[in-house]
Short mmCIF file of C-alpha atoms in Angstrom, two decimals:
data_model
loop_
_atom_site.label_atom_id
_atom_site.label_comp_id
_atom_site.label_asym_id
_atom_site.label_seq_id
_atom_site.Cartn_x
_atom_site.Cartn_y
_atom_site.Cartn_z
CA UNK A 1 -13.45 61.22 -16.67
CA UNK A 2 -14.55 57.85 -15.39
CA UNK A 3 -16.16 59.37 -12.15
CA UNK A 4 -19.69 58.70 -11.52
CA UNK A 5 -19.98 60.58 -8.44
CA UNK A 6 -21.71 57.82 -6.55
CA UNK A 7 -20.58 56.29 -3.35
CA UNK A 8 -19.94 52.45 -3.15
CA UNK A 9 -22.81 50.90 -1.04
CA UNK A 10 -21.69 50.51 2.55
CA UNK A 11 -21.69 46.86 4.01
CA UNK A 12 -23.89 46.13 6.95
CA UNK A 13 -21.62 45.93 10.14
CA UNK A 14 -20.42 42.72 11.27
CA UNK A 15 -22.23 41.69 14.70
CA UNK A 16 -21.62 39.09 17.43
CA UNK A 17 -23.81 36.84 19.59
CA UNK A 18 -23.69 36.99 23.30
CA UNK A 19 -20.77 34.43 23.32
CA UNK A 20 -18.63 36.57 21.07
CA UNK A 21 -19.20 34.47 18.00
CA UNK A 22 -19.63 36.27 14.65
CA UNK A 23 -23.02 36.61 12.85
CA UNK A 24 -23.51 36.95 9.14
CA UNK A 25 -23.77 40.48 7.88
CA UNK A 26 -27.02 39.94 6.08
CA UNK A 27 -28.71 36.87 7.66
CA UNK A 28 -27.72 37.49 11.23
CA UNK A 29 -26.89 33.88 11.65
CA UNK A 30 -23.97 31.97 12.95
CA UNK A 31 -21.62 30.37 10.41
CA UNK A 32 -23.03 27.02 11.04
CA UNK A 33 -26.44 28.10 10.12
CA UNK A 34 -25.68 30.54 7.32
CA UNK A 35 -26.08 29.79 3.55
CA UNK A 36 -28.37 26.80 4.01
CA UNK A 37 -28.89 26.29 0.35
CA UNK A 38 -25.33 25.98 -0.77
CA UNK A 39 -24.61 24.07 2.36
CA UNK A 40 -27.43 21.40 1.53
CA UNK A 41 -26.19 21.11 -2.07
CA UNK A 42 -22.65 20.80 -0.89
CA UNK A 43 -23.44 18.08 1.76
CA UNK A 44 -25.64 16.14 -0.70
CA UNK A 45 -22.84 15.89 -3.26
CA UNK A 46 -20.24 15.02 -0.60
CA UNK A 47 -22.30 12.22 0.71
CA UNK A 48 -23.19 10.75 -2.71
CA UNK A 49 -19.91 11.44 -4.74
CA UNK A 50 -17.02 12.16 -2.15
CA UNK A 51 -15.36 15.28 -1.36
CA UNK A 52 -13.01 15.34 -4.28
CA UNK A 53 -15.85 15.34 -6.99
CA UNK A 54 -17.53 18.30 -5.22
CA UNK A 55 -15.32 21.17 -5.60
CA UNK A 56 -17.87 23.54 -7.33
CA UNK A 57 -20.34 22.94 -4.59
CA UNK A 58 -17.66 23.58 -1.90
CA UNK A 59 -16.45 26.69 -3.47
CA UNK A 60 -20.04 28.08 -3.91
CA UNK A 61 -20.75 27.46 -0.29
CA UNK A 62 -17.42 29.12 0.78
CA UNK A 63 -18.26 32.25 -1.61
CA UNK A 64 -21.74 32.56 0.27
CA UNK A 65 -20.10 32.57 3.59
CA UNK A 66 -17.46 35.05 2.48
CA UNK A 67 -20.38 37.24 1.16
CA UNK A 68 -21.94 37.09 4.66
CA UNK A 69 -18.60 38.48 6.10
CA UNK A 70 -17.08 35.33 7.43
CA UNK A 71 -13.32 34.80 7.15
CA UNK A 72 -13.31 31.62 5.24
CA UNK A 73 -10.05 30.31 3.53
#
C-alpha cells in the first residue's frame, strides 16, 4: 500500500571547476553566473526599491541557487 515501485530521480552530480569552485548541477555554471533570470529580477528590484522591499525576489533567487545544488543559507 502506498508503494509505486518507482525510484526517485537521481540528481546530477555536483562538479567543480579547475580552481575547486562548485558548479551548478544543471547549468554547469559558477554560483555568480547561475540563475540569471532570478538574479536580474532581484537586482532590479533592489536598485529601484531597496533590499527590504524585495524579499520575494531575493528568496526566489536563493531557491533557484539551491536547486542548482549550491549551499545557500
